[in-house]
Short mmCIF file of C-alpha atoms in Angstrom, two decimals:
data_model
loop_
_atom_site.label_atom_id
_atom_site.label_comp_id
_atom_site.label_asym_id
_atom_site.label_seq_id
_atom_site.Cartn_x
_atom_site.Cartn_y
_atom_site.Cartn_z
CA UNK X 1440 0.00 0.00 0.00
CA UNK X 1441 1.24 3.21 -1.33
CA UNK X 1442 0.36 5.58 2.04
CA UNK X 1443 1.95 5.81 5.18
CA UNK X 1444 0.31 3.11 7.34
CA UNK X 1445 0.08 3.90 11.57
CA UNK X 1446 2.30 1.54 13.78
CA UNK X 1447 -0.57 -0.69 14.92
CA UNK X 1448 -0.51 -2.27 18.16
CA UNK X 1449 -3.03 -4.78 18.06
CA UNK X 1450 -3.85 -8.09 15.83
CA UNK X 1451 -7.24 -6.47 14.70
CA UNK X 1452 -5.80 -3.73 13.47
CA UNK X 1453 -3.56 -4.95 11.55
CA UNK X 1454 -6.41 -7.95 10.28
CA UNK X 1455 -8.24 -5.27 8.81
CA UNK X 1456 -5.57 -4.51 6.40
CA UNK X 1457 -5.13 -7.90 5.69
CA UNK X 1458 -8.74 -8.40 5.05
CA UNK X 1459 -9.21 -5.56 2.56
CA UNK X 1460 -5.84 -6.94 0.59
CA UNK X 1461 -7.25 -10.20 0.22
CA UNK X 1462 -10.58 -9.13 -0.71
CA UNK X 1463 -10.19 -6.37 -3.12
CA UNK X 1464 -9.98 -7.99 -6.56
CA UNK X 1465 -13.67 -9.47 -5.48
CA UNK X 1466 -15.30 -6.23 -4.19
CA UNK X 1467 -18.16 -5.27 -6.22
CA UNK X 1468 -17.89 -2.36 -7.97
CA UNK X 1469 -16.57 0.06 -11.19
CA UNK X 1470 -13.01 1.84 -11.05
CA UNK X 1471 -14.32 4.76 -9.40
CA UNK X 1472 -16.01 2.57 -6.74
CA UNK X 1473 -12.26 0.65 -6.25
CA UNK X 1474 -10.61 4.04 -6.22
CA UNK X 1475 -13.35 5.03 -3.47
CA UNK X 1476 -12.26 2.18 -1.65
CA UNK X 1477 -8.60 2.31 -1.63
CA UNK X 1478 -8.97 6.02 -0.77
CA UNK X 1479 -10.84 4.63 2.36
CA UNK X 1480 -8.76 2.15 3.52
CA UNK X 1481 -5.62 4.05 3.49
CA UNK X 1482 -7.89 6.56 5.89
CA UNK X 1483 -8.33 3.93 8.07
CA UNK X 1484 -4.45 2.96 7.69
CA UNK X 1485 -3.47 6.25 8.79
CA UNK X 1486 -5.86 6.04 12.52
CA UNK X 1487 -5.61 2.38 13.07
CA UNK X 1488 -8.96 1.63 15.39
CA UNK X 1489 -10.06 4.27 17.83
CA UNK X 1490 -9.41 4.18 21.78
CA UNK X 1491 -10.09 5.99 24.91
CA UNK X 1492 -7.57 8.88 24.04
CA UNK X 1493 -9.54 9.55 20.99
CA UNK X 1494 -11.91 11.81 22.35
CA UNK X 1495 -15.21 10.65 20.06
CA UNK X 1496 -14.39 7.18 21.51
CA UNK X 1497 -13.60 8.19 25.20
CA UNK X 1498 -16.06 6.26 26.64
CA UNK X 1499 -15.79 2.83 24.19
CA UNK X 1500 -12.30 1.28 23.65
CA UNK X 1501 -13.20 -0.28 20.17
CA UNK X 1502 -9.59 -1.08 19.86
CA UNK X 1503 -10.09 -3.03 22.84
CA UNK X 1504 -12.42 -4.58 22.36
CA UNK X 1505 -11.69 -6.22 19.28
CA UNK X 1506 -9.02 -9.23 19.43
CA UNK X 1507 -9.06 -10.54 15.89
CA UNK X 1508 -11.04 -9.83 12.74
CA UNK X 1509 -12.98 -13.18 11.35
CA UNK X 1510 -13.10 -13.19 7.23
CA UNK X 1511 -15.91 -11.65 5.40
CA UNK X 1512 -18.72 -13.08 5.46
CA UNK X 1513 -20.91 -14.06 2.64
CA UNK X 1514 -23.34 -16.94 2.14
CA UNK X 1515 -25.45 -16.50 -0.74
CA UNK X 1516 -27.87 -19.63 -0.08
CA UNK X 1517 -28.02 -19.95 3.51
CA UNK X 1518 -30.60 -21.35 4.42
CA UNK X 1519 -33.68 -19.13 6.16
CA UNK X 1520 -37.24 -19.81 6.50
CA UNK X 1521 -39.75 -17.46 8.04
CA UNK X 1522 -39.71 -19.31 11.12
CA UNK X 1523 -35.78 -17.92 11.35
CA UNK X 1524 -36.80 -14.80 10.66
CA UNK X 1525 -39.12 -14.24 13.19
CA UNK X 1526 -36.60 -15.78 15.63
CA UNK X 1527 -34.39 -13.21 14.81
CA UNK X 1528 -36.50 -10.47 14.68
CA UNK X 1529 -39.69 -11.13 16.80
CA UNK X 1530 -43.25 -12.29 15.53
CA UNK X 1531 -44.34 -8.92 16.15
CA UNK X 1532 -42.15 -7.44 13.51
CA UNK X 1533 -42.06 -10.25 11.11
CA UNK X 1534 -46.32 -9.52 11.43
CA UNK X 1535 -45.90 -6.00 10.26
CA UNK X 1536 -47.38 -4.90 7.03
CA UNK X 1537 -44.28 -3.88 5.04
CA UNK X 1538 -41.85 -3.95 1.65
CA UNK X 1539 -39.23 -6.76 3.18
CA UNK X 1540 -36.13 -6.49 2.07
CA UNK X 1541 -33.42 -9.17 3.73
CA UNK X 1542 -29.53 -9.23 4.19
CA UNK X 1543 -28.70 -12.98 5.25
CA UNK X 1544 -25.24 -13.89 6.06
CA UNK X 1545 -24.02 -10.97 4.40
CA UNK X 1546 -26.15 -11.20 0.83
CA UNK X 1547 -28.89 -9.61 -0.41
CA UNK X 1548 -32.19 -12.50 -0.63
CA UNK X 1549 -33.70 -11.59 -3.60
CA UNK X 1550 -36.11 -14.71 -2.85
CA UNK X 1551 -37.03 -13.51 0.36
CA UNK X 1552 -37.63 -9.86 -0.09
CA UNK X 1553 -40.09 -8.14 -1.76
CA UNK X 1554 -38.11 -6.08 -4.64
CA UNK X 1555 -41.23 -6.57 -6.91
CA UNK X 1556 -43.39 -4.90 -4.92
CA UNK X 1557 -41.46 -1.80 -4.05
CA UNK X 1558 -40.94 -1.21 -7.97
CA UNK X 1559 -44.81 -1.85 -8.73
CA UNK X 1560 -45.04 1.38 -5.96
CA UNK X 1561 -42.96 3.54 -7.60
CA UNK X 1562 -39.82 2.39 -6.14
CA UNK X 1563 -36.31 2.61 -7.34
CA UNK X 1564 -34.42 -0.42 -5.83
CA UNK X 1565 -31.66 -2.63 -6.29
CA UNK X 1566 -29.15 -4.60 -4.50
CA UNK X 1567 -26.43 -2.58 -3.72
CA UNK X 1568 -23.42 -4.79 -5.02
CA UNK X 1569 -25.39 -4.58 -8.52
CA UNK X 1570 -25.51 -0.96 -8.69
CA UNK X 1571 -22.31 -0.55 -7.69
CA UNK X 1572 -20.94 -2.09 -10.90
CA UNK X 1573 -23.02 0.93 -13.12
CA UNK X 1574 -23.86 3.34 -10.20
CA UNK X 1575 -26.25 5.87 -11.19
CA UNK X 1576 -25.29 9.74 -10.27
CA UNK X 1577 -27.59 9.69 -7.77
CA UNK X 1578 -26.06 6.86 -5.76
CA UNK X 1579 -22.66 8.15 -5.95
CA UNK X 1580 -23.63 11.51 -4.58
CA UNK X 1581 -25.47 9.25 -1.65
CA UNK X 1582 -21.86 7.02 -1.11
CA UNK X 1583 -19.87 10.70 -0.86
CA UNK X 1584 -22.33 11.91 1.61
CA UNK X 1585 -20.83 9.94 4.54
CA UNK X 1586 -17.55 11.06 3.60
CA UNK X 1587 -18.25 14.68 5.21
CA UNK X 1588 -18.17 12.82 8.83
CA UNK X 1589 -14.85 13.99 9.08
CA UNK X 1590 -12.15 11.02 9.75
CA UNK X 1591 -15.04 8.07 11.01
CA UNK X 1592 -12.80 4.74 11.02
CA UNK X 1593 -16.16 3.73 11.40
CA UNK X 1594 -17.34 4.77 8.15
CA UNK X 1595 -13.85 4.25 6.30
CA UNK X 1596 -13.82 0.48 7.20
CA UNK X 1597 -17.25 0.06 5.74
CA UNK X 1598 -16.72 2.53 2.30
CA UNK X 1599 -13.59 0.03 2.07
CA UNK X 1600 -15.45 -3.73 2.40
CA UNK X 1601 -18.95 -2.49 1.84
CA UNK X 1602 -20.71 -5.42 -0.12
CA UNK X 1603 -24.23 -6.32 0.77
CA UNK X 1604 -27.05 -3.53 1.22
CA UNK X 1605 -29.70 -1.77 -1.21
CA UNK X 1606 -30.19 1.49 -2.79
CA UNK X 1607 -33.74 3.07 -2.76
CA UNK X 1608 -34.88 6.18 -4.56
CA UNK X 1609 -37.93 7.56 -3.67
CA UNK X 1610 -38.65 9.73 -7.02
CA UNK X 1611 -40.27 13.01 -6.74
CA UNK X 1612 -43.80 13.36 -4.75
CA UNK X 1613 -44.40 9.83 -4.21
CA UNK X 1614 -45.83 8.90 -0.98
CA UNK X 1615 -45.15 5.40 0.39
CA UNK X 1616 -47.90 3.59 1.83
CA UNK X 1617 -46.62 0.60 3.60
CA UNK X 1618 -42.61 0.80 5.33
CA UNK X 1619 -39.93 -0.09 3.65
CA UNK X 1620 -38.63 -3.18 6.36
CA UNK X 1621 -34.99 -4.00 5.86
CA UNK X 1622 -34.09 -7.07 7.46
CA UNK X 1623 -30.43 -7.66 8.98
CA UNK X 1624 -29.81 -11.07 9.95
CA UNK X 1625 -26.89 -13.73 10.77
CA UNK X 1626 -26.54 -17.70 9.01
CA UNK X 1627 -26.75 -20.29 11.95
CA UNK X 1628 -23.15 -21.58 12.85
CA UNK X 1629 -21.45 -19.01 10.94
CA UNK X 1630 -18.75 -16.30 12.25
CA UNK X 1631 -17.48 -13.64 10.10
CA UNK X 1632 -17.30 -10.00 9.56
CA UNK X 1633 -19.97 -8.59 7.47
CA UNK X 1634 -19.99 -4.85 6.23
CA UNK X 1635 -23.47 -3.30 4.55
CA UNK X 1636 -24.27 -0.04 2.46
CA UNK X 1637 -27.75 1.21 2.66
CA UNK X 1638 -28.24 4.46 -0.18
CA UNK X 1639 -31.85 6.23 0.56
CA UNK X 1640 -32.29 9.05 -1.73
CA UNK X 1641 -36.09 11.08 -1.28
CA UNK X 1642 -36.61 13.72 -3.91
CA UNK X 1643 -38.92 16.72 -3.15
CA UNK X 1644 -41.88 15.81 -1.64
CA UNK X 1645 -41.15 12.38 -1.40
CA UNK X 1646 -41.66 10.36 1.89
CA UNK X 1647 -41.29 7.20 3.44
CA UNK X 1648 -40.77 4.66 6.77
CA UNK X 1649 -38.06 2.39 6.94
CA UNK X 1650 -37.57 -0.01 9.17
CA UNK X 1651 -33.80 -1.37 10.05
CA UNK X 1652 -34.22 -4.70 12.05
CA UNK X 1653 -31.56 -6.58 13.14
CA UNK X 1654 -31.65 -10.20 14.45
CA UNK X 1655 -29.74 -13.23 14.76
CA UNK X 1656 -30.70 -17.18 15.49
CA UNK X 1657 -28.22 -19.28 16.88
CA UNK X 1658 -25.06 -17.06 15.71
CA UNK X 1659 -22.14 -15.80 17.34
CA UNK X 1660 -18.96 -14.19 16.74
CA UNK X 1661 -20.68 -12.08 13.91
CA UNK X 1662 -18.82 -8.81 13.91
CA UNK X 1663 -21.33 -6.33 11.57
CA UNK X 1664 -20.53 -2.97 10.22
CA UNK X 1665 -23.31 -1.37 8.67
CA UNK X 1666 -23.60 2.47 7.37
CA UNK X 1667 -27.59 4.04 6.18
CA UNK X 1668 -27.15 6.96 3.98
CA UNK X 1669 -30.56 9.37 3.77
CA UNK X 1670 -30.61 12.20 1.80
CA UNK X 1671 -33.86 14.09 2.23
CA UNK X 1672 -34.75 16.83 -0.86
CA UNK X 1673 -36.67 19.89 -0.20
CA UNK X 1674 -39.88 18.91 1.36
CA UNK X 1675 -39.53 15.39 1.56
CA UNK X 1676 -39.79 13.20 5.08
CA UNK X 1677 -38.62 9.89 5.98
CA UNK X 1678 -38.93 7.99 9.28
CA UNK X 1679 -36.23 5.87 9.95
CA UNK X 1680 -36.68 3.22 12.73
CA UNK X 1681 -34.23 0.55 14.08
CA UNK X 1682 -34.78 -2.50 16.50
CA UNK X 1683 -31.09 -4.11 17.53
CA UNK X 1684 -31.41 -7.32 19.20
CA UNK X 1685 -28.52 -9.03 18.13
CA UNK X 1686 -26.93 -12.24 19.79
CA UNK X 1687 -24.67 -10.76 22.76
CA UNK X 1688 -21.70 -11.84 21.50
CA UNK X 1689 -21.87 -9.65 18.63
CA UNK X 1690 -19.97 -6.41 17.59
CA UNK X 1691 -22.81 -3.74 16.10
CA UNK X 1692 -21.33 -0.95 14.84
CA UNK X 1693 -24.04 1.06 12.96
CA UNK X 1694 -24.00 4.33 11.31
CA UNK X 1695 -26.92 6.86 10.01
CA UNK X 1696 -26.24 9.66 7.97
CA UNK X 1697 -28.83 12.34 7.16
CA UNK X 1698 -28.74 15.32 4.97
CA UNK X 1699 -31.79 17.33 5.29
CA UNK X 1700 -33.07 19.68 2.88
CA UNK X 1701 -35.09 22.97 2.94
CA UNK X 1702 -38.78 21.70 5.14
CA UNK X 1703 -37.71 18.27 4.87
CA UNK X 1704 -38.26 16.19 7.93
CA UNK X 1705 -36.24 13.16 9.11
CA UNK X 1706 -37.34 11.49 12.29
CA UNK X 1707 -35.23 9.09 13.60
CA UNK X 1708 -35.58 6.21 16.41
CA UNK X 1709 -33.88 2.76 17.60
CA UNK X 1710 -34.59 0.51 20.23
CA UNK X 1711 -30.93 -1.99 21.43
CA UNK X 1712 -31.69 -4.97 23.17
CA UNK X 1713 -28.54 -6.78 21.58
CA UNK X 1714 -24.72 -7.52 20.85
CA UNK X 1715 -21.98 -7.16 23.65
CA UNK X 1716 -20.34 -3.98 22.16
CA UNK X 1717 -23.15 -1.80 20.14
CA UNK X 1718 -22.24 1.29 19.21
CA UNK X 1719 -24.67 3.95 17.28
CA UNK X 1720 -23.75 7.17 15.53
CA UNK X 1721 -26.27 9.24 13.70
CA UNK X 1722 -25.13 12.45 11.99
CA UNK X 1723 -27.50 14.69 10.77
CA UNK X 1724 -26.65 17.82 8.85
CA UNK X 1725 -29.18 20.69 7.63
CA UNK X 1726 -29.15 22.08 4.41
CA UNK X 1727 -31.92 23.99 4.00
CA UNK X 1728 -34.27 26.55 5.98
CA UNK X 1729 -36.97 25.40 7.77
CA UNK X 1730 -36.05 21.73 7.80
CA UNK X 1731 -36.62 19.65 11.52
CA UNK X 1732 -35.36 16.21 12.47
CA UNK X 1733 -36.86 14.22 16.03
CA UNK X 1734 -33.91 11.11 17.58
CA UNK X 1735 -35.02 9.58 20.35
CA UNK X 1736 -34.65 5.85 21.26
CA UNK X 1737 -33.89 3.21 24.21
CA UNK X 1738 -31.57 1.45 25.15
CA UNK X 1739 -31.98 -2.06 27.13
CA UNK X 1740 -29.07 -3.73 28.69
CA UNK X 1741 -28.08 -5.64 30.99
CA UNK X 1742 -24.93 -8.50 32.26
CA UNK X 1743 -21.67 -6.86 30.42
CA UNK X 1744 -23.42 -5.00 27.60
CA UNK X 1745 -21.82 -2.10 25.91
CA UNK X 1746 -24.11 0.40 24.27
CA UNK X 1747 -23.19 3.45 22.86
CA UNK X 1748 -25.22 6.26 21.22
CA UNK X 1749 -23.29 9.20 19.39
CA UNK X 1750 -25.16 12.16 17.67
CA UNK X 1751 -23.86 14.68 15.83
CA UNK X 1752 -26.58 17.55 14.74
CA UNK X 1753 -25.23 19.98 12.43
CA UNK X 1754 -27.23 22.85 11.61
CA UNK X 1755 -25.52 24.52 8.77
CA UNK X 1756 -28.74 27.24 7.90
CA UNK X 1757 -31.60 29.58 9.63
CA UNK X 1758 -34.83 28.28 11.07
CA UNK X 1759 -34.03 24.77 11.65
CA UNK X 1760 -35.58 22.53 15.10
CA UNK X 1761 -33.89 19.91 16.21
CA UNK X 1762 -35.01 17.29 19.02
CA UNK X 1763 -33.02 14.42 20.98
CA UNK X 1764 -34.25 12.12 23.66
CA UNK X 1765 -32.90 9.13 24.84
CA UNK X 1766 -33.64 6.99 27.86
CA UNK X 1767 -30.98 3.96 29.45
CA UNK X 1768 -32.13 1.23 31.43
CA UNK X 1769 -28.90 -0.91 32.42
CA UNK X 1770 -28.67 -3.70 34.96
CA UNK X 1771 -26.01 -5.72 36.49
CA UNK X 1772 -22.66 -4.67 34.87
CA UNK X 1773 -24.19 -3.13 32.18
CA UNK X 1774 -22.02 0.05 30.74
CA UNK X 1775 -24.54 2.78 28.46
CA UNK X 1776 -23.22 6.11 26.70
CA UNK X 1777 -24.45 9.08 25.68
CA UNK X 1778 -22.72 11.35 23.87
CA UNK X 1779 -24.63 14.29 21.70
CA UNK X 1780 -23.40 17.05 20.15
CA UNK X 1781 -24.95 20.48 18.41
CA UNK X 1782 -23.49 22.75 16.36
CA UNK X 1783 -24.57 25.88 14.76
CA UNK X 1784 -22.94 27.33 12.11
CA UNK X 1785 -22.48 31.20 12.10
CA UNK X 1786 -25.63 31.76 9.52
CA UNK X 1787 -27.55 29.56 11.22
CA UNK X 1788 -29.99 32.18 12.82
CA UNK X 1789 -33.52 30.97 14.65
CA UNK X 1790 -31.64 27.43 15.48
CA UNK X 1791 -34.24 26.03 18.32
CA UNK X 1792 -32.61 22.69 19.35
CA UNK X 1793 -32.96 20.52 22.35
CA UNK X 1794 -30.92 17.15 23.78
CA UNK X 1795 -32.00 15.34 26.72
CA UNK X 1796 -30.57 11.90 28.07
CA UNK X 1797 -31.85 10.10 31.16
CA UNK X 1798 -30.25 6.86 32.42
CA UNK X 1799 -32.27 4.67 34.71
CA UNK X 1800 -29.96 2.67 36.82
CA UNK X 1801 -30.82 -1.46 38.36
CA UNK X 1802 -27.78 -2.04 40.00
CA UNK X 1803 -25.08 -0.27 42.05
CA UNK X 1804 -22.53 -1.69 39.15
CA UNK X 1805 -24.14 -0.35 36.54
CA UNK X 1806 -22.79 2.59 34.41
CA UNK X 1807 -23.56 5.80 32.49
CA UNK X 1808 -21.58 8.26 30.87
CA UNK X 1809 -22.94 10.98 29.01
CA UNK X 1810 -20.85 14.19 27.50
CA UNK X 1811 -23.87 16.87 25.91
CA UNK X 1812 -22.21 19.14 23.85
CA UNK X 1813 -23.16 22.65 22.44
CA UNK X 1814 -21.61 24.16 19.89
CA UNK X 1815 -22.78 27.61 19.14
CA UNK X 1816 -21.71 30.23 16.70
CA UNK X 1817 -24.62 32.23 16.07
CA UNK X 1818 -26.43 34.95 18.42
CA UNK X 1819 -30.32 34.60 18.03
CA UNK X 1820 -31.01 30.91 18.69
CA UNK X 1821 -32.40 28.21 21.38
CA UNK X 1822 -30.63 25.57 22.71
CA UNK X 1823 -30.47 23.62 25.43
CA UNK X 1824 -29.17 20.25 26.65
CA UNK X 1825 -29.42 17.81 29.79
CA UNK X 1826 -28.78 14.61 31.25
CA UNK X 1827 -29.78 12.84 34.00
CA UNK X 1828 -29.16 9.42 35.95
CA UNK X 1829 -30.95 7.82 39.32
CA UNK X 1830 -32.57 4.40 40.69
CA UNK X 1831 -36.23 3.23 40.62
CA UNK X 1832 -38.36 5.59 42.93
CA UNK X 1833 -38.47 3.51 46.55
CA UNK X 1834 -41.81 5.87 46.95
CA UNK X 1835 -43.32 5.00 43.79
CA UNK X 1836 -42.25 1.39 44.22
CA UNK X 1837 -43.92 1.16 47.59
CA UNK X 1838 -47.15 2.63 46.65
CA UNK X 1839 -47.51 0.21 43.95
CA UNK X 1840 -47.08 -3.19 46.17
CA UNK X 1841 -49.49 -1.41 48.86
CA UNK X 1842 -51.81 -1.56 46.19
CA UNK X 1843 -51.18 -5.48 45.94
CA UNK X 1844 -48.75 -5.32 42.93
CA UNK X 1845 -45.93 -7.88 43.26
CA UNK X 1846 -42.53 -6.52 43.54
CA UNK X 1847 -41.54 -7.68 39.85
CA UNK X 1848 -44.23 -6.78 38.07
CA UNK X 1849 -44.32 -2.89 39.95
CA UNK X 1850 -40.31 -2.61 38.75
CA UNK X 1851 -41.42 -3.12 35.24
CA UNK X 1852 -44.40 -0.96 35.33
CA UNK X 1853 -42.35 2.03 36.69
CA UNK X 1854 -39.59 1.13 33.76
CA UNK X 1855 -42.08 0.52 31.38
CA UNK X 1856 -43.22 4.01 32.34
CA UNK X 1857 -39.74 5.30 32.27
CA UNK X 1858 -38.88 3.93 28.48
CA UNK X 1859 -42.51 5.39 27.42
CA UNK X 1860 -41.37 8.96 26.76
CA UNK X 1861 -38.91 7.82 24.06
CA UNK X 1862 -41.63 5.87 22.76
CA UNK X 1863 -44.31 8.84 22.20
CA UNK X 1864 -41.71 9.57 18.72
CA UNK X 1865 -43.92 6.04 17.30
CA UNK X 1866 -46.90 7.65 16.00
CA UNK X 1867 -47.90 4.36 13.67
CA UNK X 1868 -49.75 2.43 16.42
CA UNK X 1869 -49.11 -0.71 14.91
CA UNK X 1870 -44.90 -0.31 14.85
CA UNK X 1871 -45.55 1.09 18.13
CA UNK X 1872 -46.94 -2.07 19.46
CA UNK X 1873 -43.88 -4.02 17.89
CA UNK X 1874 -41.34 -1.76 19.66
CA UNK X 1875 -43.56 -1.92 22.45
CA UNK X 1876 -43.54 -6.01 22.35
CA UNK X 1877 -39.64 -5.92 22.31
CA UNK X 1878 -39.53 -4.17 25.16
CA UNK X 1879 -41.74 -6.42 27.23
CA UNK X 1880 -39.95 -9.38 26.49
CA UNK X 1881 -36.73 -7.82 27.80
CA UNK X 1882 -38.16 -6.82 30.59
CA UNK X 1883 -39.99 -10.21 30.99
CA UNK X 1884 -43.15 -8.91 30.90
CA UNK X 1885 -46.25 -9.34 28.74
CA UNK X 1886 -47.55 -6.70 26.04
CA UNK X 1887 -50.61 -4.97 26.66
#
């Protein structure tokens, strides 16, 4: 490799260099896609994986955490029936009304997704590893777009090895009426490294749900890297939803990217149930007036779970609202981070934005660590940020089980009740209920 590569200290590191070598020739893609890619990896040559002295990564010592790399992944007729999918996913999301789309064992399933379907609606869709061999203009804009996260290893890794994923286009003033439900999933007995590209492009007026899900039956070792790209034209909306729940040996590193155009809307939530290490980064930038984006989501986690959640909200223009809200229930030695960040650019005049974490905590060995951030350039704007972190109300508690409740079942009403303030974002009542399922079975409780 022609670039000056960092003195790496660990195995993984330097497996990650290996890996792209030995896959490269067999990457999907054109010449410009290969130059993308080499122009990605040496990135990631020159940082090696982040660490606690990185200050993004303060609180979550990837480099740490990874011993080795396992080979890519891909396993183009594993087998999965529906019964695996609603393992992995839950039967209340496998029952949802939707445009499935499915990633096994890091391939696209034509024969389990419903490609046909989405065209018949307008669609434009395609497995990503085909379009990358012709990518259309629009798609290559979408693949630059996560390049202006500044230096995300992250990101880099995944630009590098991308290979499964799909590319939607929404084309102008088409409304769609069911989600879009994009199925992540593992192969049973399989370990392996797998590394997805999702392009979502919504011209004006356009709008859409999509639903990420990500599941697993019977897999560990499965070390996943996936980065969503949404780019959001003037007036257009999309609702992008994610449910992690990922076998707990699992690495989930997951990235969202959002540009936002002039009174676009992008709302944005994820529930994590999942994976030992999960770490998720959303970056949304504005880029035109009057445009408005809602994140919220929970977090669920418990034994020696890591679960991070990283924003970065860039407003870049006047008259923009922005809204964050998280909540963290961790138990035993459960670790959760928040870390949120808010910038406004000099122009950006009439900003109104608003963060709020709150951390609910089960155990005296539990942990949370949250770092809000404002960064403000401009005079005539409103911003604000907090964070908060405590144990179950003993009052609360004890007026429940005077009122006959048994102990159990009062702790996961008064969580239940905690969680339900992220959950308010969910205003299809039918998702809500799925979400709503996940979170009872975590907390060992039925639905309502």
């Amino acid at each position: 490799m022609d670039v000056p590569v960092q003195q790496f200290t660990t195995k993984a590191e330097q497996d990650l260099l290996d890996l792209f070598e030995h896959a490269a020739d067999a990457l999907p893609g054109d010449a410009a896609i290969a130059a993308m890619r080499k122009s990605a990896i040496q990135t990631y040559a020159g940082l090696g994986l982040p660490h606690r002295r990185v200050e993004e990564w303060k609180y979550t010592d990837l480099r740490g955490a990874l011993d080795s790399i396992p080979p890519l992944l891909a396993e183009a007729d594993a087998a999965v029936s529906d019964a695996d999918l609603e393992t992995a996913i839950g039967k209340a999301f496998m029952a949802l009304p939707a445009y499935r789309l499915v990633i096994a064992a890091g391939e696209f399933r034509a024969d389990l997704s419903d490609v046909e379907g989405l065209r018949k609606a307008g669609v434009e869709v395609a497995p990503l590893a085909q379009m990358l061999e012709s990518p259309p203009a629009w798609l290559t804009a979408s693949l630059k777009e996560a390049g202006g996260c500044g230096e995300d290893v992250v990101i880099a890794l995944n630009t590098a090895l991308m290979t499964a994923g799909v590319a939607v286009r929404l084309p102008e003033g088409l409304t769609l009426q069911k989600p879009i439900h994009l199925i992540h999933l593992d192969a049973p007995g399989k370990a392996g490294s797998i590394y997805t590209r999702n392009a979502v492009v919504a011209e004006e007026g356009a709008s859409a749900t999509l639903i990420e899900s990500f599941g697993t039956f019977g897999v560990s070792g499965i070390q996943r890297n996936v980065v969503t790209t949404v780019s959001l034209a003037a007036k257009s909306a999309i609702h992008h939803l994610k449910l992690q729940r990922e076998a707990l040996e699992t690495i989930h590193l997951n990235v969202w990217v959002a540009n936002v155009g002039a009174d676009a809307r992008y709302n944005a939530f994820h529930v994590s149930t999942g994976a030992a290490l999960a770490r998720n980064q959303v970056y949304v930038r504005f880029d035109g007036e009057n445009a408005a984006t809602d994140i919220s989501g929970a977090t669920l986690a418990r034994g020696t779970q890591h679960c991070d959640t990283t924003l970065v909200v860039e407003h870049n223009v006047p008259a923009c609202e922005s809204r964050e809200l998280f909540k963290l229930v961790l138990n035993d030695e459960a670790r959760g981070v928040f870390q949120g960040k808010i910038v406004v650019a000099p122009d950006a005049q009439k900003t109104d934005g608003k963060q709020m974490s709150q951390a609910l905590l089960l155990s005296e060995t539990a942990e949370f660590d949250s770092k809000p951030e404002l960064e403000i350039y401009a005079d005539d704007v409103v911003c604000g940020h907090g964070a908060t972190s405590g144990q179950i109300d003993e009052e609360l508690l004890f007026y429940l089980r005077a009122r006959g409740l048994p102990e159990a079942e009062a702790r996961a009403l008064l969580i239940q009740a905690f969680v339900g303030e992220a959950f308010e974002a969910l205003d299809d009542e039918t998702i809500a209920d799925a979400f709503t399922a996940v979170a009872a079975e975590w907390l060992g409780t039925p639905a309502e």
